[in-house]
Coordinates of C-alpha atoms in Angstrom, one line a residue:
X1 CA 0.0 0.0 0.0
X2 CA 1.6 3.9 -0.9
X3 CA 2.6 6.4 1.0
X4 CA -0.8 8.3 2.5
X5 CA -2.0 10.6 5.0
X6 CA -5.1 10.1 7.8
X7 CA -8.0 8.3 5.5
X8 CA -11.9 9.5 6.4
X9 CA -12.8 7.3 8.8
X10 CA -9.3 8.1 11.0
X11 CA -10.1 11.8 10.6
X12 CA -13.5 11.4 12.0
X13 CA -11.8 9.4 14.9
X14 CA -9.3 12.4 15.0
X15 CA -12.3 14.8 15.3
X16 CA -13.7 13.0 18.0
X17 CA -10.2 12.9 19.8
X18 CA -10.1 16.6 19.5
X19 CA -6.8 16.9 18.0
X20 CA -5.9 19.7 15.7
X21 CA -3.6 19.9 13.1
X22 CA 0.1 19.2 12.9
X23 CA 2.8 22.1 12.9
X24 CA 4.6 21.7 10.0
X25 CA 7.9 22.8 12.3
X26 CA 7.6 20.7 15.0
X27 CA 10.7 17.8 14.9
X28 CA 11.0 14.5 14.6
X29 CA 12.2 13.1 18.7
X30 CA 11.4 9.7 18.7
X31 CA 14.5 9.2 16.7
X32 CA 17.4 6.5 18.8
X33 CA 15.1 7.1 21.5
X34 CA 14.7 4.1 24.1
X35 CA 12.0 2.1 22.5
X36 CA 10.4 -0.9 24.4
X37 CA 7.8 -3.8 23.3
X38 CA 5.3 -6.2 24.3
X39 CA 7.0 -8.5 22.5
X40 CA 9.4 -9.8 20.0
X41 CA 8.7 -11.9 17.5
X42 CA 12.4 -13.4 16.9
X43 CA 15.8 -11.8 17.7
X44 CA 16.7 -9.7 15.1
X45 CA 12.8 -7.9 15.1
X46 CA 13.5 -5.5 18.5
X47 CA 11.6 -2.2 19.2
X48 CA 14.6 -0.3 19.1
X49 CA 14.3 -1.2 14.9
X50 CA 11.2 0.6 14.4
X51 CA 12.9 4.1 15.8
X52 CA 16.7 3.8 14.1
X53 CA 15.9 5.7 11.0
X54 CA 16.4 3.1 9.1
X55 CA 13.0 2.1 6.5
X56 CA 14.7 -1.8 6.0
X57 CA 14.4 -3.0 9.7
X58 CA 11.6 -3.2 12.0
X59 CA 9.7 -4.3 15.2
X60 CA 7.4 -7.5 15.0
X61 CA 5.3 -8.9 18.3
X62 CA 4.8 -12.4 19.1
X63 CA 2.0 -14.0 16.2
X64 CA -1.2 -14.8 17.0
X65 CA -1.9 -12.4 20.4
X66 CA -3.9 -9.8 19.9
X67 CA -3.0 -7.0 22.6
X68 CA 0.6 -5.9 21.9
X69 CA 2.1 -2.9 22.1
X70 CA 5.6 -0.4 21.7
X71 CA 6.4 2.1 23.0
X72 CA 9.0 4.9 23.0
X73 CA 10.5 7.0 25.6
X74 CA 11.5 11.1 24.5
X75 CA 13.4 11.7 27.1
X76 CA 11.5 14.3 28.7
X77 CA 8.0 15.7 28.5
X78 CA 7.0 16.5 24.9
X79 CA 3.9 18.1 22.9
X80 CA 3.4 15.7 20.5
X81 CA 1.9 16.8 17.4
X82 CA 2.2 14.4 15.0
X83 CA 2.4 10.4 14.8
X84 CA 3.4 8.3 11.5
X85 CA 3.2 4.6 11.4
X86 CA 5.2 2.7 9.1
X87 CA 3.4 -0.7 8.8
X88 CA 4.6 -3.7 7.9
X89 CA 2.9 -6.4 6.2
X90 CA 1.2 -7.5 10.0
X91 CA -0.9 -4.5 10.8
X92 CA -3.6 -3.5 13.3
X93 CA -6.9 -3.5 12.6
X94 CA -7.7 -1.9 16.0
X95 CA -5.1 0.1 17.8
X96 CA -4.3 3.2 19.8
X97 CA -2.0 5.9 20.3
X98 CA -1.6 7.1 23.6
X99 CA 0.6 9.5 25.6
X100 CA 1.9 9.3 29.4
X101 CA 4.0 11.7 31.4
X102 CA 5.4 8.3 33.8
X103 CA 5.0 5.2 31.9
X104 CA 2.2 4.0 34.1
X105 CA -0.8 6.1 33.3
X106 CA -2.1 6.4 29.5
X107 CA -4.3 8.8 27.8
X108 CA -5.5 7.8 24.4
X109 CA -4.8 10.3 21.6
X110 CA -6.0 8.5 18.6
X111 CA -7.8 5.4 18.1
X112 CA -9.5 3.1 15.1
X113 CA -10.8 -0.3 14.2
X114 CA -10.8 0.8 10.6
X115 CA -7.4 0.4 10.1
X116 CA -5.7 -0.9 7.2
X117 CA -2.4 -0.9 6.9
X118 CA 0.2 0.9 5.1
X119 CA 1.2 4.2 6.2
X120 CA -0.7 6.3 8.4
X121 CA 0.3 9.7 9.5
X122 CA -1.7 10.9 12.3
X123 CA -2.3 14.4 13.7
X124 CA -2.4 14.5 17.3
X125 CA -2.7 16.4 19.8
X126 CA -1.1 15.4 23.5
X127 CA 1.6 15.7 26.5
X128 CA 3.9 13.4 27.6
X129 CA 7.4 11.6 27.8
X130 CA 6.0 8.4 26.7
X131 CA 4.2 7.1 23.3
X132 CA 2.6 4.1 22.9
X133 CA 0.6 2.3 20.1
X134 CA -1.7 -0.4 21.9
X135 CA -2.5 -2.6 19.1
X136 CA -5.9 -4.5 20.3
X137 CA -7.1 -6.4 17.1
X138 CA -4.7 -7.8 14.4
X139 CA -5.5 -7.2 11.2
X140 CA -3.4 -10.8 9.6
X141 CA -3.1 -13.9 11.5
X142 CA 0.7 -12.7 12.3
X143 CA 1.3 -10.1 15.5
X144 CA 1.9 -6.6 14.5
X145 CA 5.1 -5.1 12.6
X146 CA 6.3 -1.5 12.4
X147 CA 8.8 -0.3 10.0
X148 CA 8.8 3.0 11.3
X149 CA 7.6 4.8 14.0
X150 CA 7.8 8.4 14.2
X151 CA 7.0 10.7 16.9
X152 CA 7.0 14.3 16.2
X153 CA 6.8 17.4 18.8
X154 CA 8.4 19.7 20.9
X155 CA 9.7 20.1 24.9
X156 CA 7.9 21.7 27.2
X157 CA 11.1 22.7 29.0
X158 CA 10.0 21.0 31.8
X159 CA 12.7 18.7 33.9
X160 CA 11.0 15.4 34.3
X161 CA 10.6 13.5 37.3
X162 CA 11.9 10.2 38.3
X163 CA 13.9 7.5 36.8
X164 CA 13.1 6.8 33.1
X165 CA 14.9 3.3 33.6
X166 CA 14.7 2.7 37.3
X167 CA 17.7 -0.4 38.5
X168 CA 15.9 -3.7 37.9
X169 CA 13.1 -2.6 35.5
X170 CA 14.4 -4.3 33.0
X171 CA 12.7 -2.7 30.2
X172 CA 15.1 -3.8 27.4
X173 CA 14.0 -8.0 27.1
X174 CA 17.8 -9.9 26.2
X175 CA 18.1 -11.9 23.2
X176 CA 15.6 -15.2 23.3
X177 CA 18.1 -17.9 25.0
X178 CA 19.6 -16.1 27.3
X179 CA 20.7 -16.9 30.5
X180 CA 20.9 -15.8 34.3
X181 CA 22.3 -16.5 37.1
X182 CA 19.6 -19.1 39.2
X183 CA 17.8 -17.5 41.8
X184 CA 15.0 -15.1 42.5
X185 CA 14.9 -11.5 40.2
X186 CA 15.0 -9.6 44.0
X187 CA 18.0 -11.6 45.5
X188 CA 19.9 -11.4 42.2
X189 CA 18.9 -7.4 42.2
X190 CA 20.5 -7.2 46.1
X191 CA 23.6 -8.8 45.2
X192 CA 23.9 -5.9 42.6
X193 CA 23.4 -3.2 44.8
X194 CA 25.1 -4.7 47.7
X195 CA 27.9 -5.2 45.2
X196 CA 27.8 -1.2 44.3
X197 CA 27.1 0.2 47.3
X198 CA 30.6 -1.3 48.7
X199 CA 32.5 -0.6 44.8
X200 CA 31.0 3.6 45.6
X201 CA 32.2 3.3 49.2
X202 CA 35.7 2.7 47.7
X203 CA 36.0 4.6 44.8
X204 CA 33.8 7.3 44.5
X205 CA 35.6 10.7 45.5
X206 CA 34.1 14.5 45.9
X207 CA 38.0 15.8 46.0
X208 CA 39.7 19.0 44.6
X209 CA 36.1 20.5 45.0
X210 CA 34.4 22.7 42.6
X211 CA 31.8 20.7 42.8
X212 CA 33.6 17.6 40.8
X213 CA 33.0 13.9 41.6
X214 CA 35.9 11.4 40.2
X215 CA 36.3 7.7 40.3
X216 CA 40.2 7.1 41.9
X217 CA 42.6 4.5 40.3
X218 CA 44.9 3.6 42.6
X219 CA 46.1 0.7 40.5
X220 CA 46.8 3.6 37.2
X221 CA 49.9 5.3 36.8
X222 CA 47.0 8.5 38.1
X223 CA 44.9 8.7 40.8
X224 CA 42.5 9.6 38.1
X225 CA 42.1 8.0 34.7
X226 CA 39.6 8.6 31.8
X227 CA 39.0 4.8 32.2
X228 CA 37.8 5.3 35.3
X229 CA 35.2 8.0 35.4
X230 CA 33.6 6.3 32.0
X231 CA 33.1 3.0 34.2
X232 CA 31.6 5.9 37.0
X233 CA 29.2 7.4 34.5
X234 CA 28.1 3.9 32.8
X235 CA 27.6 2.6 36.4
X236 CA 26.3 5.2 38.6
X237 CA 23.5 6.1 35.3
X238 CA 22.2 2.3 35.5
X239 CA 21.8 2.0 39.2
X240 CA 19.6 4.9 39.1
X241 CA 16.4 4.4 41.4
X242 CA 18.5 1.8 43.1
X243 CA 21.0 4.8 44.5
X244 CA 19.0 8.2 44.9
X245 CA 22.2 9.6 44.7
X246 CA 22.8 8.7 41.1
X247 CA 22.1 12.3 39.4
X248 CA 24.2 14.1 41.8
X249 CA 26.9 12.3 41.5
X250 CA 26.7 11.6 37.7
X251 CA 26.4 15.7 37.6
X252 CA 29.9 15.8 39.8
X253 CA 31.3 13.5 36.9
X254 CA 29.8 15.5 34.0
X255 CA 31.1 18.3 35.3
X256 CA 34.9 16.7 35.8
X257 CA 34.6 15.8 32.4
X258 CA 33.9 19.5 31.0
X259 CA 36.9 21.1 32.8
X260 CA 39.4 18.3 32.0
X261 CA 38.8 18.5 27.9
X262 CA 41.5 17.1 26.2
X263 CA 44.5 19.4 24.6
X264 CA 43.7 17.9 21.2
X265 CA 40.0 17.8 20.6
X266 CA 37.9 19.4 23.3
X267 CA 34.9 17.4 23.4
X268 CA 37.1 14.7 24.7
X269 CA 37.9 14.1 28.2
X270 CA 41.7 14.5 29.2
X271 CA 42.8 11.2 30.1
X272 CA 45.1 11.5 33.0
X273 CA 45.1 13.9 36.5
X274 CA 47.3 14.3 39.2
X275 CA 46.5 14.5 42.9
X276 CA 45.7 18.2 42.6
X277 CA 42.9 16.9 39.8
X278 CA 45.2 19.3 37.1
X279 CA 45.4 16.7 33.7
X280 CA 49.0 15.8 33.2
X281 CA 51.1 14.0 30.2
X282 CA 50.2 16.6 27.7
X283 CA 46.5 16.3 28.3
X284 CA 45.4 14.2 25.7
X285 CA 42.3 11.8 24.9
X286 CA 42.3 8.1 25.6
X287 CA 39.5 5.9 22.9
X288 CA 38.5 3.5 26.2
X289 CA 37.2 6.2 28.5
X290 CA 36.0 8.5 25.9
X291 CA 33.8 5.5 24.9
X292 CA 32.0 4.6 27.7
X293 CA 31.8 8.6 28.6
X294 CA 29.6 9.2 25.6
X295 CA 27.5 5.7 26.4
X296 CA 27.0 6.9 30.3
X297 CA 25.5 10.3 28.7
X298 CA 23.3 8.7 26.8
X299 CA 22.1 6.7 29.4
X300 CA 21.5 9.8 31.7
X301 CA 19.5 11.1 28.4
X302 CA 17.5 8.4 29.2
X303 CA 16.9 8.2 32.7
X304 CA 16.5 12.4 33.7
X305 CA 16.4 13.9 30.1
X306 CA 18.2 16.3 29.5
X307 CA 16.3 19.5 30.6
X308 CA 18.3 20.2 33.8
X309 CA 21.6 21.5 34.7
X310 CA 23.1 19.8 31.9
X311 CA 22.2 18.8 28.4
X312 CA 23.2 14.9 28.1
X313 CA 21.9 14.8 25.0
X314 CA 24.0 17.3 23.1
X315 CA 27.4 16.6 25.6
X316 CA 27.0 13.1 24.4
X317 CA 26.6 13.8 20.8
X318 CA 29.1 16.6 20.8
X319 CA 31.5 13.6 22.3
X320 CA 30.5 10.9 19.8
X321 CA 31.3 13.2 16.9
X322 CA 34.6 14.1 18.4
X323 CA 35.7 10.6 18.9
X324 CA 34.5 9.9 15.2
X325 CA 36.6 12.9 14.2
X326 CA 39.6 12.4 16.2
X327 CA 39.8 8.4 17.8
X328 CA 38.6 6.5 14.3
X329 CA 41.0 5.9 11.7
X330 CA 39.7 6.9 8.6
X331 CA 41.1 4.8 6.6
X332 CA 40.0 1.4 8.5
X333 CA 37.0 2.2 10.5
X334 CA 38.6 1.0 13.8
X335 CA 39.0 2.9 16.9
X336 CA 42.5 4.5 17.4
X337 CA 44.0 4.4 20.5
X338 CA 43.3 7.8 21.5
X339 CA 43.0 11.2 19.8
X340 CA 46.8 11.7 19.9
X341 CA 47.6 9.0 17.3
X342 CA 47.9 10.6 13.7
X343 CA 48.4 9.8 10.7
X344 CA 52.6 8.9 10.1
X345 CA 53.1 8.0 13.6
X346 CA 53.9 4.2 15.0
X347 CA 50.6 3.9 16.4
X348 CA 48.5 5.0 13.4
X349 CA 47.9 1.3 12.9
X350 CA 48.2 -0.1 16.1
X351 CA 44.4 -1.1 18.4
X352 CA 43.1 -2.0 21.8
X353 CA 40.7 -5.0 21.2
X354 CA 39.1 -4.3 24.6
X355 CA 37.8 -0.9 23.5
X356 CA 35.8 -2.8 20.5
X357 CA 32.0 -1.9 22.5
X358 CA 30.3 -2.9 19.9
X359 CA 26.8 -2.3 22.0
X360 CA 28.1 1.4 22.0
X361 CA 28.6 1.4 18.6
X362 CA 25.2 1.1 18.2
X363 CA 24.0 3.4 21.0
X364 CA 26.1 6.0 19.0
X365 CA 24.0 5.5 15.9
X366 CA 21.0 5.5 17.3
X367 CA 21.8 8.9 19.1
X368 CA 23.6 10.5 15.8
X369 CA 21.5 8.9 12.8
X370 CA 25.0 9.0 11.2
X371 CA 25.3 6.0 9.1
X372 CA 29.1 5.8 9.8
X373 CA 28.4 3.9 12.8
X374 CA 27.0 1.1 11.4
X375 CA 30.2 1.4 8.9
X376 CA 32.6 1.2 12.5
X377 CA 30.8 -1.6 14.3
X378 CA 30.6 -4.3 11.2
X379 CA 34.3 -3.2 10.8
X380 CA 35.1 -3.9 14.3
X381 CA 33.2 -7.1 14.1
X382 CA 35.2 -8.0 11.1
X383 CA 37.9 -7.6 12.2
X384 CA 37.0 -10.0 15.9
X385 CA 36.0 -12.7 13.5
X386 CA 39.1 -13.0 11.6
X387 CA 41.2 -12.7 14.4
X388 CA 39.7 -15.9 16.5
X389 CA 39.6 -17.7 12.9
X390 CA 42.9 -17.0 11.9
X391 CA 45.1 -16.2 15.2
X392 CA 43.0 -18.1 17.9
X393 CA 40.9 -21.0 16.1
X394 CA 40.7 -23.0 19.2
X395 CA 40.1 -20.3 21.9
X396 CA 38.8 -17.4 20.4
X397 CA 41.0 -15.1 22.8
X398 CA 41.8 -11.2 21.2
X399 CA 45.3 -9.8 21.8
X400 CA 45.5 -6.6 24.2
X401 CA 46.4 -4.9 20.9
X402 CA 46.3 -5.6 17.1
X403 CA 48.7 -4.0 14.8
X404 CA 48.9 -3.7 10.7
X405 CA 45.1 -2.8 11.2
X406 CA 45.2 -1.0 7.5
X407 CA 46.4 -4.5 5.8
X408 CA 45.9 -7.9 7.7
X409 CA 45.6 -7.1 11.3
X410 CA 47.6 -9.9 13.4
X411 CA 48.8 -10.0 17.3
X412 CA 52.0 -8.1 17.5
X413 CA 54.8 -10.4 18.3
X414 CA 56.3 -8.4 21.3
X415 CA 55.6 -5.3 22.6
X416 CA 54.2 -2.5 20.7
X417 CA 53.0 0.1 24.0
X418 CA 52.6 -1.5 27.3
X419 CA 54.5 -5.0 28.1
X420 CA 55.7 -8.2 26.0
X421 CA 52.3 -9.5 26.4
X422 CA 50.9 -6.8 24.2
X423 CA 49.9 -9.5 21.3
X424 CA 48.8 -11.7 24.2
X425 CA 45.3 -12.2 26.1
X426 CA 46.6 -10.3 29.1
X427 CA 45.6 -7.2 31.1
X428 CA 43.5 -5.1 28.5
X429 CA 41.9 -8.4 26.5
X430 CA 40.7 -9.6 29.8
X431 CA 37.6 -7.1 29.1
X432 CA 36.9 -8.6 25.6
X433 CA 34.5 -11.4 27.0
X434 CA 32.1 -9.0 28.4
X435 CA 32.2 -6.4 25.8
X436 CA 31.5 -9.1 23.1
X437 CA 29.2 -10.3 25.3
X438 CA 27.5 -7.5 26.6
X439 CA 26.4 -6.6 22.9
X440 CA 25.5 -10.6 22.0
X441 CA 22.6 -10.4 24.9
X442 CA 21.1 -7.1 24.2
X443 CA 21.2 -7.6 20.2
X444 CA 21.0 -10.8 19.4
X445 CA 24.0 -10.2 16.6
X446 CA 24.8 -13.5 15.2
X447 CA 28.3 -12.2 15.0
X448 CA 29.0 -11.5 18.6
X449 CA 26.9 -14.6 19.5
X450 CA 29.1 -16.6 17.5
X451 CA 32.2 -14.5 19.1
X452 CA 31.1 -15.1 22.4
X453 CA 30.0 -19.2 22.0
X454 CA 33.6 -19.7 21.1
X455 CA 34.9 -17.9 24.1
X456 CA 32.6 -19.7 26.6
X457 CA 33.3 -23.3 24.9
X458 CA 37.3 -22.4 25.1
X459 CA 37.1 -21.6 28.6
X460 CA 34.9 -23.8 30.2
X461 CA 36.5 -26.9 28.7
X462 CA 39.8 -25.2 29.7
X463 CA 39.3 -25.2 33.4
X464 CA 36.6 -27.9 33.8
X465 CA 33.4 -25.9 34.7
X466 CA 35.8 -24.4 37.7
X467 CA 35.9 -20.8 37.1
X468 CA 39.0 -20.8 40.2
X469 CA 41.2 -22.5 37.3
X470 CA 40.9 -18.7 35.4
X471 CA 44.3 -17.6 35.0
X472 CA 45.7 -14.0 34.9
X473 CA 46.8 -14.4 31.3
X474 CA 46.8 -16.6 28.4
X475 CA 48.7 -17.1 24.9
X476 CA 46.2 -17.0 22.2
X477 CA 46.5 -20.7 21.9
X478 CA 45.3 -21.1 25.5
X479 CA 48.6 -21.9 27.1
X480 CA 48.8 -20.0 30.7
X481 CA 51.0 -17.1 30.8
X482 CA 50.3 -16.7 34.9
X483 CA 48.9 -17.9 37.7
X484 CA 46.6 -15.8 40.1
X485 CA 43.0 -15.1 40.0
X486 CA 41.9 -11.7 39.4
X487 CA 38.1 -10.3 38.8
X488 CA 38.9 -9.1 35.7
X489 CA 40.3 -12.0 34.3
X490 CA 37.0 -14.3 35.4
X491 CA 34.1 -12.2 36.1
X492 CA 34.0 -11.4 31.9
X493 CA 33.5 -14.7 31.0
X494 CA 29.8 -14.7 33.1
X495 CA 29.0 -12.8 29.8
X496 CA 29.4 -15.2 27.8
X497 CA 27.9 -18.0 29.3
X498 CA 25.1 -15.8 29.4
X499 CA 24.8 -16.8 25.5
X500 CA 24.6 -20.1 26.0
X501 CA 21.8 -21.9 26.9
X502 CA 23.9 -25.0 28.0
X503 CA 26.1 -23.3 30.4
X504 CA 24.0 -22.4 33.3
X505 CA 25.7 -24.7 35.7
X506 CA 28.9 -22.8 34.3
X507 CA 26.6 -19.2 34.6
X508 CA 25.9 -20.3 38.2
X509 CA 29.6 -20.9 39.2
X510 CA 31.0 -17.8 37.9
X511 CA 28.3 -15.9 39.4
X512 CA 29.0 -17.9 43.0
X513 CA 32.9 -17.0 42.5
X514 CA 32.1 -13.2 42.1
X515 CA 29.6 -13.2 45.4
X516 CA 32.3 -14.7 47.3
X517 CA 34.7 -12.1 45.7
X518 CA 34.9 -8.9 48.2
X519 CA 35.6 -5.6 46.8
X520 CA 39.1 -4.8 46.2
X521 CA 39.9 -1.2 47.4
X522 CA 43.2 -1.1 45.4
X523 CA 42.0 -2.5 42.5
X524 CA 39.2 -0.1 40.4
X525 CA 40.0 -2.0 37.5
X526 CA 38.6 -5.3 38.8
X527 CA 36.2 -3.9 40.9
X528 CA 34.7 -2.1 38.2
X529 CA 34.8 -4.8 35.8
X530 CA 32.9 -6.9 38.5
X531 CA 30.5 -4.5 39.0
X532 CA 29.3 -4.1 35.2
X533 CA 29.5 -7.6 34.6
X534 CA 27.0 -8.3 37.5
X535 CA 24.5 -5.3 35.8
X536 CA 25.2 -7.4 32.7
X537 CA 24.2 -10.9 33.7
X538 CA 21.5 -10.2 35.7
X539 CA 19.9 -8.5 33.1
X540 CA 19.9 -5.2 34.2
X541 CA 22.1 -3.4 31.3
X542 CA 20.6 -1.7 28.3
X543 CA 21.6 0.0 25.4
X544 CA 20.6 4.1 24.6

């Protein structure tokens, strides 16, 4: 069916709605926008498809039910004038449009059981932070389908109140098949914020004052590190409504970030300070931290809008376009080191597999609508498969770096920055299974699934289904390079078992090892990679 606008019968419904007209000016701001369903039909069919700006992908519910629905969060309170549904083949024959300022509590702005399909683009006339169609009668013997939809308004201006994704709604469903840890949803949820509460206690500072908050690393070369107050953003934004703490201390970050820009591209955060909080080593960017900066602004986007004493939405676009501009190499789509390598130097070439977030990737494309980032992630995911297939076929394990990324990237031999392990699985690779991870159970990619199987297989035949045989270090064949146990060497592989449905005796033990793993105080690194990785299997991280 063509392109149309609002058919007879849905004016007359309009009419009786008492909506008016549409103004012509009013923007598109559904667009990336948190989006959450019913139901999906398969992996591969999420919400978040019907809101990426993208006409080929699309939402589908289960089949045969008849009262689904999706629905889209703005951010903050909006005036929405105008709604356009893209339908799919599966449409509604009955549905409605409705508005709500909490997520709880709807008020219908359009309805019909005349529809038919094809494209219809509604004027409205309502308030609210959330949109939702309700579709109540099916108009095929499938569910319902989007292609599109499209939410068009204004802000009031108005802050909004509470959490738009509180700590343990879980509004983001995983991939079909994926696991948790046994045990109830609350006791799972405790263990989390027990977990965070004692990681805050340790790590959380208010020093230097000026009204900063900073994450200390006293196992960095700094007591602060760009590393550091990315995890503190990414961490403190998802345990919002769990901590009521959360904003003011993810403010005290923001603003650290803003006065420690980097000497090289602004937008970026400065990756190093001294104990007088004054950025040291010429002030440069570092890719890792500037990565999971942008992610933890778009997740405040999310949860307060971005109305109040800081825009999120625009510091986090601002800071994915500089990383873009300044931490991508043009010429192979893979994340640079930092925004200090350039073009000539030794480094030019030369990557950090852990800072591969390919879940961010996304988040950043959503946020931008620039195509480029789909460009970056398949490159990145390229580049992971060929690596396990050609360096790693019976482990899957990534070097801490990859060099000769313009021709065909390989392990370096010896070291290239940080030790002789650098073409090893050692202290930055340790990361890899939950970032691969992380994106396998909130997508459903059949990349980083694949990615992620190989890891878990690897590992758990490697140590017997006893994550205590998790060394500090392997050679990409699987050999042990040191003994030890660490949290950041074998809390990331929860991740992964995460993806496969016959590991959750395996799930279980990993989890057991973390609870019985106390918080290190001179260790951010493993504490924070702990801490994520229980938000992650418990199913309690989402993506922007």
């Amino acid at each position: 069916m063509g392109k149309r606008v609002i058919s007879g019968a849905l004016v007359l419904a309009l009419l009786a709605a008492g909506t008016t007209s549409a103004s012509a000016a009013d923007p598109l701001v559904s667009l990336g926008r948190t989006t959450t369903a019913s139901s999906v039909e398969v992996a591969g069919l999420e919400p978040d498809k019907a809101v990426d700006g993208d006409p080929s992908t699309r939402w589908a519910s289960a089949s045969g039910t008849a009262q689904e629905w999706i629905r889209v969060d703005l951010g903050s309170a909006h005036s929405v004038s105008r709604v356009r549904l893209n339908w799919e083949t599966a449409y509604a024959r009955a549905y409605r449009v409705q508005t709500s300022p909490d997520g709880g509590a709807w008020t219908d702005v359009f309805s019909t059981s005349t529809g038919d399909g094809g494209v219809d683009d509604l004027t409205v006339s309502g308030t609210g932070r959330y949109v939702r169609v309700l579709g109540t009668t099916r108009g095929t013997e499938w569910g319902y389908s989007l292609w599109d939809l499209e939410v068009y308004g204004v802000g009031d201006g108005t802050p909004p109140t509470g959490v738009g994704v509180p700590f343990g709604s879980r509004q983001q469903p995983y991939a079909a098949g994926t696991l948790r840890p046994s045990g109830t949803t609350s006791t799972l949820d405790a263990a989390v914020v027990d977990y965070y509460q004692r990681w805050k206690s340790a790590f959380v500072r208010q020093n230097c004052g000026n009204g900063w908050y900073q994450v200390i690393s006293p196992d960095a070369d700094h007591p602060y590190v760009a590393e550091a107050q990315g995890y503190g953003m990414v961490v403190v934004a998802q345990m919002a409504g769990a901590d009521p703490d959360a904003r003011r201390i993810f403010d005290g970050l923001v603003k650290w970030k803003i006065d420690h820009p980097s000497s090289i591209n602004r937008d970026l955060l400065a990756a190093e300070q001294d104990v007088n909080c004054r950025s040291v080593n010429g002030g440069d960017g570092a890719t890792d931290g500037d990565m999971d900066v942008a992610y933890g602004l778009l997740l405040a986007d999310r949860q307060w809008g971005s109305t109040g004493t800081y825009d999120y939405r625009q510091l986090a676009i601002r800071h994915i376009n500089a990383i873009k501009a300044s931490e991508v190499n043009p010429q192979t789509n893979l994340l640079k080191l930092g925004d200090w390598s350039s073009a000539g130097d030794q480094y030019y070439y030369l990557s950090r597999s852990s800072d591969w977030m390919v879940d961010h990737f996304r988040a950043f494309r959503k946020a931008t609508g620039d195509g480029a980032w789909d460009t970056i992630r398949t490159a990145h995911q390229n580049v992971i498969s060929s690596l396990q297939q050609n360096h790693a076929p019976n482990t899957g394990l990534l070097p801490d770096f990859v060099e000769n990324t313009n021709s065909a990237a390989r392990p370096p031999a010896g070291q290239v920055l940080e030790s002789v392990n650098d073409g090893k699985y050692y202290w930055n690779a340790c990361r890899v299974p939950w970032r691969i991870g992380a994106d396998a159970v909130t997508s459903g990619d059949s990349q980083s699934l694949a990615a992620a199987r190989k890891l878990n297989t690897w590992v758990k035949a490697k140590t017997g289904g006893n994550p205590d045989g998790i060394a500090m270090g392997y050679q990409l064949n699987g050999t042990q390079i040191s003994g030890g146990s660490a949290a950041a060497f074998f809390a990331p592989f929860a991740v992964v078992a995460a993806t496969d449905p016959g590991s959750q005796a395996w799930l279980d033990a990993l989890w057991n090892k973390m609870l019985r793993t106390p918080v290190d105080g001179g260790s951010y690194f493993s504490a924070s990679i702990q801490l994520q990785v229980m938000i992650t299997v418990t199913g309690n991280h989402w993506v922007p």
